[in-house]
PDB file of C-alpha atoms and ligand atoms in Angstrom:
ATOM      1  CA  MET A   1     106.922 132.470 118.897  1.00 54.00           C
ATOM      2  CA  ASN A   2     108.501 135.808 117.750  1.00 62.00           C
ATOM      3  CA  CYS A   3     108.772 135.008 113.966  1.00 77.00           C
ATOM      4  CA  ILE A   4     108.208 136.918 111.072  1.00 75.00           C
ATOM      5  CA  SER A   5     107.024 134.100 109.702  1.00 77.00           C
ATOM      6  CA  ASP A   6     104.877 131.834 111.418  1.00 81.00           C
ATOM      7  CA  TYR A   7     107.269 129.057 111.389  1.00 91.00           C
ATOM      8  CA  ASP A   8     110.120 128.310 114.013  1.00 95.00           C
ATOM      9  CA  PHE A   9     112.070 125.047 113.815  1.00 97.00           C
ATOM     10  CA  ALA A  10     110.292 123.460 116.408  1.00 96.00           C
ATOM     11  CA  LEU A  11     107.024 124.121 114.620  1.00 96.00           C
ATOM     12  CA  VAL A  12     108.405 122.968 111.482  1.00 96.00           C
ATOM     13  CA  ASN A  13     109.712 119.569 113.257  1.00 97.00           C
ATOM     14  CA  THR A  14     106.650 118.718 114.620  1.00 96.00           C
ATOM     15  CA  THR A  15     104.461 119.648 111.831  1.00 96.00           C
ATOM     16  CA  LEU A  16     106.811 117.806 109.041  1.00 97.00           C
ATOM     17  CA  ARG A  17     107.114 114.675 111.363  1.00 97.00           C
ATOM     18  CA  GLY A  18     103.258 114.394 112.048  1.00 96.00           C
ATOM     19  CA  ILE A  19     102.747 114.197 108.563  1.00 97.00           C
ATOM     20  CA  LEU A  20     105.556 112.086 107.356  1.00 97.00           C
ATOM     21  CA  ARG A  21     104.954 109.453 109.880  1.00 95.00           C
ATOM     22  CA  ALA A  22     101.485 108.766 107.890  1.00 93.00           C
ATOM     23  CA  ARG A  23     103.486 108.581 104.826  1.00 91.00           C
ATOM     24  CA  GLY A  24     105.604 105.757 105.832  1.00 87.00           C
ATOM     25  CA  ASP A  25     107.603 103.468 108.431  1.00 91.00           C
ATOM     26  CA  GLU A  26     110.249 105.155 111.025  1.00 94.00           C
ATOM     27  CA  SER A  27     113.183 105.076 108.262  1.00 94.00           C
ATOM     28  CA  GLU A  28     111.207 106.401 105.517  1.00 92.00           C
ATOM     29  CA  MET A  29     110.163 109.136 107.824  1.00 95.00           C
ATOM     30  CA  ARG A  30     113.951 110.176 108.393  1.00 95.00           C
ATOM     31  CA  SER A  31     114.855 109.794 105.172  1.00 94.00           C
ATOM     32  CA  GLU A  32     112.050 112.014 103.916  1.00 96.00           C
ATOM     33  CA  LEU A  33     112.460 114.669 106.378  1.00 97.00           C
ATOM     34  CA  ASN A  34     116.001 114.865 105.895  1.00 97.00           C
ATOM     35  CA  ILE A  35     115.692 115.271 101.904  1.00 96.00           C
ATOM     36  CA  LEU A  36     112.959 117.960 102.703  1.00 96.00           C
ATOM     37  CA  CYS A  37     114.776 120.071 105.234  1.00 97.00           C
ATOM     38  CA  ARG A  38     117.818 120.002 102.972  1.00 96.00           C
ATOM     39  CA  ALA A  39     115.633 120.974  99.805  1.00 95.00           C
ATOM     40  CA  LEU A  40     113.663 123.927 102.021  1.00 95.00           C
ATOM     41  CA  LEU A  41     116.271 125.113 104.355  1.00 96.00           C
ATOM     42  CA  GLY A  42     119.800 123.782 103.024  1.00 96.00           C
ATOM     43  CA  LEU A  43     120.034 122.204 106.580  1.00 97.00           C
ATOM     44  CA  PRO A  44     119.959 118.420 107.485  1.00 96.00           C
ATOM     45  CA  ALA A  45     117.151 117.356 109.833  1.00 97.00           C
ATOM     46  CA  SER A  46     119.044 117.615 112.770  1.00 97.00           C
ATOM     47  CA  ALA A  47     119.295 121.407 112.689  1.00 97.00           C
ATOM     48  CA  LEU A  48     115.322 121.236 113.646  1.00 97.00           C
ATOM     49  CA  THR A  49     116.435 119.731 117.173  1.00 97.00           C
ATOM     50  CA  LEU A  50     119.055 121.559 117.293  1.00 97.00           C
ATOM     51  CA  PHE A  51     117.986 125.334 116.655  1.00 97.00           C
ATOM     52  CA  PRO A  52     114.387 125.163 117.914  1.00 96.00           C
ATOM     53  CA  GLU A  53     113.800 128.975 118.036  1.00 95.00           C
ATOM     54  CA  ARG A  54     115.460 129.778 114.634  1.00 96.00           C
ATOM     55  CA  CYS A  55     112.606 130.912 112.153  1.00 95.00           C
ATOM     56  CA  LEU A  56     111.879 130.338 108.636  1.00 95.00           C
ATOM     57  CA  THR A  57     112.055 133.020 106.198  1.00 94.00           C
ATOM     58  CA  ARG A  58     109.059 134.241 104.539  1.00 93.00           C
ATOM     59  CA  GLU A  59     109.817 132.660 101.477  1.00 94.00           C
ATOM     60  CA  GLN A  60     110.616 129.322 103.208  1.00 95.00           C
ATOM     61  CA  ALA A  61     107.383 129.527 105.152  1.00 95.00           C
ATOM     62  CA  GLU A  62     105.436 130.000 101.969  1.00 95.00           C
ATOM     63  CA  ARG A  63     106.985 127.141  99.993  1.00 95.00           C
ATOM     64  CA  LEU A  64     106.429 125.052 103.140  1.00 96.00           C
ATOM     65  CA  THR A  65     102.715 125.913 103.067  1.00 95.00           C
ATOM     66  CA  THR A  66     102.123 124.871  99.519  1.00 96.00           C
ATOM     67  CA  ILE A  67     104.118 121.755 100.221  1.00 97.00           C
ATOM     68  CA  LEU A  68     102.160 120.760 103.109  1.00 97.00           C
ATOM     69  CA  PRO A  69      98.826 119.725 101.316  1.00 97.00           C
ATOM     70  CA  ARG A  70     100.676 117.710  98.824  1.00 97.00           C
ATOM     71  CA  LEU A  71     102.560 115.870 101.427  1.00 96.00           C
ATOM     72  CA  LYS A  72      99.307 115.022 103.010  1.00 96.00           C
ATOM     73  CA  ALA A  73      97.877 113.960 100.022  1.00 96.00           C
ATOM     74  CA  GLY A  74     101.022 111.451  99.553  1.00 95.00           C
ATOM     75  CA  GLU A  75     102.445 112.543  96.653  1.00 97.00           C
ATOM     76  CA  PRO A  76     105.707 111.468  96.346  1.00 97.00           C
ATOM     77  CA  LEU A  77     108.534 113.912  97.325  1.00 97.00           C
ATOM     78  CA  ALA A  78     110.239 113.777  93.888  1.00 97.00           C
ATOM     79  CA  TYR A  79     107.396 115.251  92.395  1.00 98.00           C
ATOM     80  CA  ILE A  80     106.964 117.905  95.221  1.00 98.00           C
ATOM     81  CA  LEU A  81     110.152 119.140  95.310  1.00 97.00           C
ATOM     82  CA  GLY A  82     110.496 118.554  91.329  1.00 97.00           C
ATOM     83  CA  GLN A  83     113.877 116.621  91.574  1.00 96.00           C
ATOM     84  CA  THR A  84     115.373 113.371  92.652  1.00 97.00           C
ATOM     85  CA  ASP A  85     119.243 111.963  92.797  1.00 96.00           C
ATOM     86  CA  PHE A  86     120.090 108.946  90.690  1.00 98.00           C
ATOM     87  CA  CYS A  87     123.516 107.682  90.736  1.00 97.00           C
ATOM     88  CA  PHE A  88     125.766 110.744  90.402  1.00 94.00           C
ATOM     89  CA  LEU A  89     123.144 112.918  88.590  1.00 98.00           C
ATOM     90  CA  ARG A  90     120.370 115.560  89.685  1.00 97.00           C
ATOM     91  CA  ILE A  91     117.251 114.320  87.938  1.00 98.00           C
ATOM     92  CA  ALA A  92     114.408 116.827  87.348  1.00 98.00           C
ATOM     93  CA  CYS A  93     110.784 114.552  88.052  1.00 98.00           C
ATOM     94  CA  ARG A  94     107.392 115.632  87.423  1.00 97.00           C
ATOM     95  CA  PRO A  95     104.071 113.710  87.161  1.00 97.00           C
ATOM     96  CA  GLY A  96     103.380 111.789  84.151  1.00 98.00           C
ATOM     97  CA  VAL A  97     106.999 110.176  84.347  1.00 98.00           C
ATOM     98  CA  LEU A  98     107.982 107.467  86.496  1.00 98.00           C
ATOM     99  CA  ILE A  99     110.487 108.611  89.235  1.00 98.00           C
ATOM    100  CA  PRO A 100     113.952 106.979  89.643  1.00 98.00           C
ATOM    101  CA  ARG A 101     113.842 104.292  91.970  1.00 97.00           C
ATOM    102  CA  GLY A 102     117.343 103.366  93.738  1.00 96.00           C
ATOM    103  CA  ASP A 103     116.996  99.645  92.643  1.00 97.00           C
ATOM    104  CA  THR A 104     117.228 101.081  89.159  1.00 98.00           C
ATOM    105  CA  GLU A 105     120.764 102.468  90.035  1.00 98.00           C
ATOM    106  CA  LEU A 106     122.044  98.826  90.004  1.00 98.00           C
ATOM    107  CA  LEU A 107     120.745  98.386  86.147  1.00 98.00           C
ATOM    108  CA  ALA A 108     122.711 101.712  85.450  1.00 98.00           C
ATOM    109  CA  GLU A 109     126.197 100.411  87.401  1.00 98.00           C
ATOM    110  CA  THR A 110     125.779  96.943  85.609  1.00 98.00           C
ATOM    111  CA  GLY A 111     125.741  98.877  82.050  1.00 98.00           C
ATOM    112  CA  ILE A 112     128.385 100.920  83.036  1.00 98.00           C
ATOM    113  CA  ARG A 113     130.435  97.905  84.023  1.00 98.00           C
ATOM    114  CA  HIS A 114     129.781  96.002  80.853  1.00 98.00           C
ATOM    115  CA  LEU A 115     130.283  99.321  78.730  1.00 98.00           C
ATOM    116  CA  PRO A 116     133.251  98.680  75.588  1.00 97.00           C
ATOM    117  CA  GLU A 117     135.245 101.392  74.755  1.00 96.00           C
ATOM    118  CA  ASN A 118     133.304 103.697  72.220  1.00 95.00           C
ATOM    119  CA  GLY A 119     130.248 101.872  73.399  1.00 97.00           C
ATOM    120  CA  ARG A 120     126.820 102.428  71.953  1.00 98.00           C
ATOM    121  CA  VAL A 121     123.908 102.046  74.130  1.00 98.00           C
ATOM    122  CA  LEU A 122     120.410 102.057  73.864  1.00 99.00           C
ATOM    123  CA  ASP A 123     118.323 103.187  77.239  1.00 99.00           C
ATOM    124  CA  LEU A 124     114.658 101.415  76.090  1.00 98.00           C
ATOM    125  CA  CYS A 125     111.783 103.105  77.861  1.00 98.00           C
ATOM    126  CA  CYS A 126     113.815 105.760  79.118  1.00 98.00           C
ATOM    127  CA  GLY A 127     111.713 107.645  81.506  1.00 98.00           C
ATOM    128  CA  THR A 128     113.429 110.487  83.239  1.00 98.00           C
ATOM    129  CA  GLY A 129     116.450 109.334  81.126  1.00 98.00           C
ATOM    130  CA  CYS A 130     118.198 108.699  84.049  1.00 98.00           C
ATOM    131  CA  VAL A 131     119.879 105.199  83.190  1.00 99.00           C
ATOM    132  CA  GLY A 132     120.775 106.661  79.885  1.00 99.00           C
ATOM    133  CA  LEU A 133     122.271 109.770  81.145  1.00 98.00           C
ATOM    134  CA  ALA A 134     124.239 107.889  83.765  1.00 98.00           C
ATOM    135  CA  LEU A 135     126.116 105.620  80.735  1.00 98.00           C
ATOM    136  CA  ALA A 136     126.393 108.892  78.808  1.00 98.00           C
ATOM    137  CA  ALA A 137     128.383 110.419  81.913  1.00 98.00           C
ATOM    138  CA  ALA A 138     130.636 107.121  81.358  1.00 98.00           C
ATOM    139  CA  GLY A 139     131.368 108.132  78.057  1.00 98.00           C
ATOM    140  CA  ALA A 140     128.802 106.217  76.180  1.00 98.00           C
ATOM    141  CA  ALA A 141     127.163 107.234  72.871  1.00 98.00           C
ATOM    142  CA  VAL A 142     123.443 107.237  74.137  1.00 98.00           C
ATOM    143  CA  VAL A 143     120.276 106.990  72.267  1.00 99.00           C
ATOM    144  CA  CYS A 144     117.067 107.118  74.804  1.00 99.00           C
ATOM    145  CA  ALA A 145     114.061 105.842  73.314  1.00 98.00           C
ATOM    146  CA  ASP A 146     110.451 105.974  75.110  1.00 98.00           C
ATOM    147  CA  ILE A 147     106.977 106.088  73.524  1.00 98.00           C
ATOM    148  CA  SER A 148     105.956 108.790  75.985  1.00 98.00           C
ATOM    149  CA  GLU A 149     106.722 112.460  74.426  1.00 98.00           C
ATOM    150  CA  GLU A 150     106.699 113.460  78.319  1.00 98.00           C
ATOM    151  CA  ALA A 151     109.269 111.409  79.114  1.00 98.00           C
ATOM    152  CA  LEU A 152     111.594 112.234  76.095  1.00 98.00           C
ATOM    153  CA  ALA A 153     111.369 116.333  77.014  1.00 98.00           C
ATOM    154  CA  LEU A 154     112.239 115.197  80.398  1.00 98.00           C
ATOM    155  CA  THR A 155     115.271 113.319  79.247  1.00 99.00           C
ATOM    156  CA  ARG A 156     116.037 116.263  77.316  1.00 98.00           C
ATOM    157  CA  GLU A 157     116.010 118.727  80.434  1.00 98.00           C
ATOM    158  CA  ASN A 158     118.038 116.123  82.216  1.00 98.00           C
ATOM    159  CA  ALA A 159     120.526 115.734  80.110  1.00 98.00           C
ATOM    160  CA  ALA A 160     120.947 119.790  79.698  1.00 98.00           C
ATOM    161  CA  LEU A 161     120.513 119.992  84.028  1.00 98.00           C
ATOM    162  CA  ASN A 162     123.935 117.471  83.755  1.00 98.00           C
ATOM    163  CA  GLY A 163     125.861 118.829  80.751  1.00 98.00           C
ATOM    164  CA  LEU A 164     125.253 115.670  78.672  1.00 98.00           C
ATOM    165  CA  THR A 165     124.229 114.824  75.360  1.00 98.00           C
ATOM    166  CA  VAL A 166     122.068 112.071  74.325  1.00 98.00           C
ATOM    167  CA  ARG A 167     119.860 111.419  71.278  1.00 98.00           C
ATOM    168  CA  THR A 168     115.995 111.015  72.059  1.00 98.00           C
ATOM    169  CA  VAL A 169     113.909 108.670  69.627  1.00 98.00           C
ATOM    170  CA  LYS A 170     110.312 108.530  70.194  1.00 98.00           C
ATOM    171  CA  SER A 171     109.528 104.719  69.543  1.00 98.00           C
ATOM    172  CA  ASP A 172     107.234 101.875  70.530  1.00 98.00           C
ATOM    173  CA  LEU A 173     110.216  99.701  71.787  1.00 98.00           C
ATOM    174  CA  PHE A 174     112.062  99.540  68.526  1.00 98.00           C
ATOM    175  CA  SER A 175     109.605 100.723  66.221  1.00 98.00           C
ATOM    176  CA  ALA A 176     111.535 103.643  65.238  1.00 98.00           C
ATOM    177  CA  LEU A 177     114.864 102.080  65.532  1.00 98.00           C
ATOM    178  CA  ASN A 178     114.918 100.106  62.212  1.00 97.00           C
ATOM    179  CA  GLY A 179     118.544  98.821  61.277  1.00 95.00           C
ATOM    180  CA  GLU A 180     120.174 100.572  64.531  1.00 98.00           C
ATOM    181  CA  ARG A 181     122.483  98.108  66.622  1.00 98.00           C
ATOM    182  CA  PHE A 182     123.995  98.748  70.104  1.00 98.00           C
ATOM    183  CA  ASN A 183     126.779  97.365  72.221  1.00 98.00           C
ATOM    184  CA  LEU A 184     124.401  97.642  74.948  1.00 98.00           C
ATOM    185  CA  ILE A 185     120.503  97.750  75.191  1.00 98.00           C
ATOM    186  CA  LEU A 186     119.283  98.507  78.692  1.00 98.00           C
ATOM    187  CA  CYS A 187     115.719  98.452  79.601  1.00 98.00           C
ATOM    188  CA  ASN A 188     113.622  98.965  83.088  1.00 98.00           C
ATOM    189  CA  PRO A 189     110.272  98.341  80.900  1.00 98.00           C
ATOM    190  CA  PRO A 190     106.714  98.284  83.188  1.00 98.00           C
ATOM    191  CA  TYR A 191     106.782  94.946  84.943  1.00 98.00           C
ATOM    192  CA  ILE A 192     104.059  95.268  87.430  1.00 98.00           C
ATOM    193  CA  ALA A 193     101.237  92.503  86.584  1.00 98.00           C
ATOM    194  CA  SER A 194      98.104  94.533  85.870  1.00 98.00           C
ATOM    195  CA  GLY A 195      96.071  93.109  88.442  1.00 98.00           C
ATOM    196  CA  ASP A 196      98.738  93.842  91.201  1.00 98.00           C
ATOM    197  CA  ILE A 197      98.711  97.841  90.146  1.00 97.00           C
ATOM    198  CA  GLU A 198      95.979  98.408  92.587  1.00 97.00           C
ATOM    199  CA  LYS A 199      97.853  96.795  95.434  1.00 97.00           C
ATOM    200  CA  LEU A 200     100.639  98.989  95.374  1.00 96.00           C
ATOM    201  CA  ASP A 201     101.548 101.880  97.816  1.00 92.00           C
ATOM    202  CA  ARG A 202      99.246 104.874  97.201  1.00 91.00           C
ATOM    203  CA  SER A 203     102.177 107.015  96.750  1.00 93.00           C
ATOM    204  CA  VAL A 204     102.807 104.928  93.370  1.00 96.00           C
ATOM    205  CA  ARG A 205      99.316 103.879  92.429  1.00 97.00           C
ATOM    206  CA  ASP A 206      97.655 107.344  92.828  1.00 97.00           C
ATOM    207  CA  PHE A 207     100.692 109.353  91.464  1.00 98.00           C
ATOM    208  CA  GLU A 208     102.770 107.546  89.092  1.00 98.00           C
ATOM    209  CA  PRO A 209     101.957 106.818  85.320  1.00 98.00           C
ATOM    210  CA  LYS A 210     100.221 103.310  84.886  1.00 97.00           C
ATOM    211  CA  LEU A 211     102.086 103.142  81.469  1.00 97.00           C
ATOM    212  CA  ALA A 212     105.163 102.954  83.037  1.00 98.00           C
ATOM    213  CA  LEU A 213     104.024 100.516  85.403  1.00 98.00           C
ATOM    214  CA  ASP A 214     101.732  97.937  83.847  1.00 98.00           C
ATOM    215  CA  GLY A 215     103.542  94.788  82.477  1.00 98.00           C
ATOM    216  CA  GLY A 216     100.314  93.152  81.352  1.00 98.00           C
ATOM    217  CA  ASN A 217      98.691  90.146  82.789  1.00 98.00           C
ATOM    218  CA  ASP A 218     101.650  88.418  84.513  1.00 98.00           C
ATOM    219  CA  GLY A 219     103.949  91.592  84.353  1.00 98.00           C
ATOM    220  CA  LEU A 220     106.537  89.894  82.055  1.00 98.00           C
ATOM    221  CA  ALA A 221     104.574  91.019  78.531  1.00 98.00           C
ATOM    222  CA  PHE A 222     107.614  93.379  77.802  1.00 98.00           C
ATOM    223  CA  TYR A 223     110.302  90.714  78.301  1.00 98.00           C
ATOM    224  CA  ARG A 224     108.379  88.655  75.887  1.00 98.00           C
ATOM    225  CA  LYS A 225     108.653  91.443  73.289  1.00 98.00           C
ATOM    226  CA  LEU A 226     112.396  92.174  73.927  1.00 98.00           C
ATOM    227  CA  LYS A 227     113.234  88.609  73.293  1.00 97.00           C
ATOM    228  CA  GLN A 228     111.569  88.742  69.910  1.00 97.00           C
ATOM    229  CA  GLU A 229     112.934  92.144  69.214  1.00 97.00           C
ATOM    230  CA  ALA A 230     116.249  93.005  70.973  1.00 98.00           C
ATOM    231  CA  PHE A 231     118.393  90.649  69.504  1.00 97.00           C
ATOM    232  CA  ALA A 232     118.285  92.253  66.397  1.00 97.00           C
ATOM    233  CA  HIS A 233     119.693  95.330  67.346  1.00 98.00           C
ATOM    234  CA  LEU A 234     122.805  94.055  69.353  1.00 97.00           C
ATOM    235  CA  THR A 235     126.132  94.236  67.797  1.00 97.00           C
ATOM    236  CA  PRO A 236     127.676  90.490  67.855  1.00 95.00           C
ATOM    237  CA  GLY A 237     128.756  90.063  71.428  1.00 95.00           C
ATOM    238  CA  GLY A 238     126.332  92.675  72.766  1.00 97.00           C
ATOM    239  CA  LYS A 239     124.339  92.080  75.684  1.00 98.00           C
ATOM    240  CA  LEU A 240     120.683  93.057  76.901  1.00 98.00           C
ATOM    241  CA  LEU A 241     120.276  94.177  80.466  1.00 98.00           C
ATOM    242  CA  VAL A 242     116.869  94.478  82.018  1.00 98.00           C
ATOM    243  CA  GLU A 243     115.355  95.308  85.257  1.00 98.00           C
ATOM    244  CA  HIS A 244     112.633  93.021  86.691  1.00 98.00           C
ATOM    245  CA  GLY A 245     110.572  92.660  89.718  1.00 98.00           C
ATOM    246  CA  TYR A 246     111.863  91.200  92.980  1.00 97.00           C
ATOM    247  CA  ASP A 247     110.057  88.159  92.384  1.00 98.00           C
ATOM    248  CA  GLN A 248     110.691  87.779  88.629  1.00 98.00           C
ATOM    249  CA  GLY A 249     114.260  86.746  88.174  1.00 98.00           C
ATOM    250  CA  GLU A 250     113.339  82.882  87.898  1.00 98.00           C
ATOM    251  CA  ALA A 251     110.612  83.765  84.928  1.00 98.00           C
ATOM    252  CA  VAL A 252     113.097  86.024  83.098  1.00 98.00           C
ATOM    253  CA  ARG A 253     116.243  83.456  83.373  1.00 98.00           C
ATOM    254  CA  ARG A 254     113.664  80.823  81.938  1.00 98.00           C
ATOM    255  CA  LEU A 255     112.478  83.079  79.345  1.00 98.00           C
ATOM    256  CA  PHE A 256     116.170  84.138  77.938  1.00 97.00           C
ATOM    257  CA  GLY A 257     117.226  80.730  78.558  1.00 97.00           C
ATOM    258  CA  GLU A 258     119.358  80.045  81.943  1.00 97.00           C
ATOM    259  CA  GLU A 259     122.641  79.286  79.994  1.00 97.00           C
ATOM    260  CA  ASN A 260     122.333  82.937  78.542  1.00 96.00           C
ATOM    261  CA  THR A 261     121.351  84.921  81.564  1.00 98.00           C
ATOM    262  CA  THR A 262     123.083  86.041  84.816  1.00 98.00           C
ATOM    263  CA  THR A 263     121.297  87.586  87.448  1.00 98.00           C
ATOM    264  CA  LEU A 264     122.149  90.384  89.717  1.00 98.00           C
ATOM    265  CA  ARG A 265     120.588  91.386  93.157  1.00 98.00           C
ATOM    266  CA  ASP A 266     120.150  94.809  94.465  1.00 98.00           C
ATOM    267  CA  ASN A 267     120.838  96.283  97.767  1.00 97.00           C
ATOM    268  CA  GLY A 268     117.864  95.074  99.605  1.00 96.00           C
ATOM    269  CA  GLY A 269     119.315  91.309  98.450  1.00 98.00           C
ATOM    270  CA  HIS A 270     116.337  90.688  95.743  1.00 98.00           C
ATOM    271  CA  GLU A 271     117.076  89.340  92.220  1.00 98.00           C
ATOM    272  CA  ARG A 272     116.842  92.819  89.985  1.00 98.00           C
ATOM    273  CA  VAL A 273     118.832  92.930  86.994  1.00 98.00           C
ATOM    274  CA  ALA A 274     119.461  90.130  84.283  1.00 98.00           C
ATOM    275  CA  VAL A 275     122.343  90.257  82.059  1.00 98.00           C
ATOM    276  CA  ILE A 276     121.459  88.512  78.707  1.00 98.00           C
ATOM    277  CA  THR A 277     123.522  87.380  75.926  1.00 97.00           C
ATOM    278  CA  GLN A 278     122.179  86.035  72.782  1.00 87.00           C
ATOM    279  CA  GLY A 279     123.283  82.766  72.847  1.00 72.00           C
ATOM    280  CA  GLU A 280     122.560  79.917  70.639  1.00 57.00           C
ATOM    281  CA  ILE A 281     119.299  80.292  68.335  1.00 52.00           C
TER     282      ILE A 281
HETATM  283  N1  LIG B 301     109.901  99.491  90.533  1.00 56.76           N
HETATM  284  C1  LIG B 301     108.851  99.814  90.392  1.00 56.76           C
HETATM  285  C2  LIG B 301     107.886  99.816  91.334  1.00 56.76           C
HETATM  286  O1  LIG B 301     108.156  99.103  92.524  1.00 56.76           O
HETATM  287  C3  LIG B 301     107.891  99.566  89.284  1.00 56.76           C
HETATM  288  C4  LIG B 301     108.877 100.043  87.989  1.00 56.76           C
HETATM  289  C5  LIG B 301     108.535  99.345  86.700  1.00 56.76           C
HETATM  290  O2  LIG B 301     107.586  98.689  86.422  1.00 56.76           O
HETATM  291  N2  LIG B 301     109.637  99.282  85.589  1.00 56.76           N
HETATM  292  O3  LIG B 301     106.866 100.776  91.415  1.00 56.76           O
END
């Protein structure tokens, strides 16, 4: 090898594939390899096999060297690279705030589909702000609320990053939203049963905030609170949209009333989002 740096593409290819294979199955490995190559080299992963003799610049090699131990430790890519994609947005990520999931795009897309003209939207438990920002991009006036200061700071960064405006409010569910009403309330609350957290993938369990995952004994604690509090914050005809676990669709329908609840499935075919109207009380 005649590189100024210690790496040519062939070596990058074998090194990264070796490490990534230990992190997931073949399709996850390919997807992570592609994301890494684009972030590091600005090229698709196929470039590694097409141009095995090409060399990394010294800067690229240095970046790779700092990334490798974090990859080996199983840290999520979004934290290592400091960003991920969500819907049509670039979302900054860092430890302490849950990484946006592909499944959550369904919540944002469903919100956009139900958005009335000049709609006011609350993104409750906003995390990185990804859901609220997608709604803001679609023209909604959005309040992003979270109990975590770190989440709110990141939401503000992400608004700036995407040239969008949202209002951020530090609030334990509705505690700081007295008297405010919205056309839509979107919420991706913590919904993992406390006892299941230990069973999650280590990339989630060891790196992502428990605060954003732990939904109490049966994972449904936040839906019960939403049932008590959300409707007082909806305008007449307003809707509550929640994300839930792949196996919680029936429990959520039962809680809010079958007749008030429509369940939508994610790309994996799992029940994932409930659209809830207040119904009779
Ligand atoms: N979907 C997340 C996971 O599988 C959980 C997010 C949440 O609790 N809201 O880790």
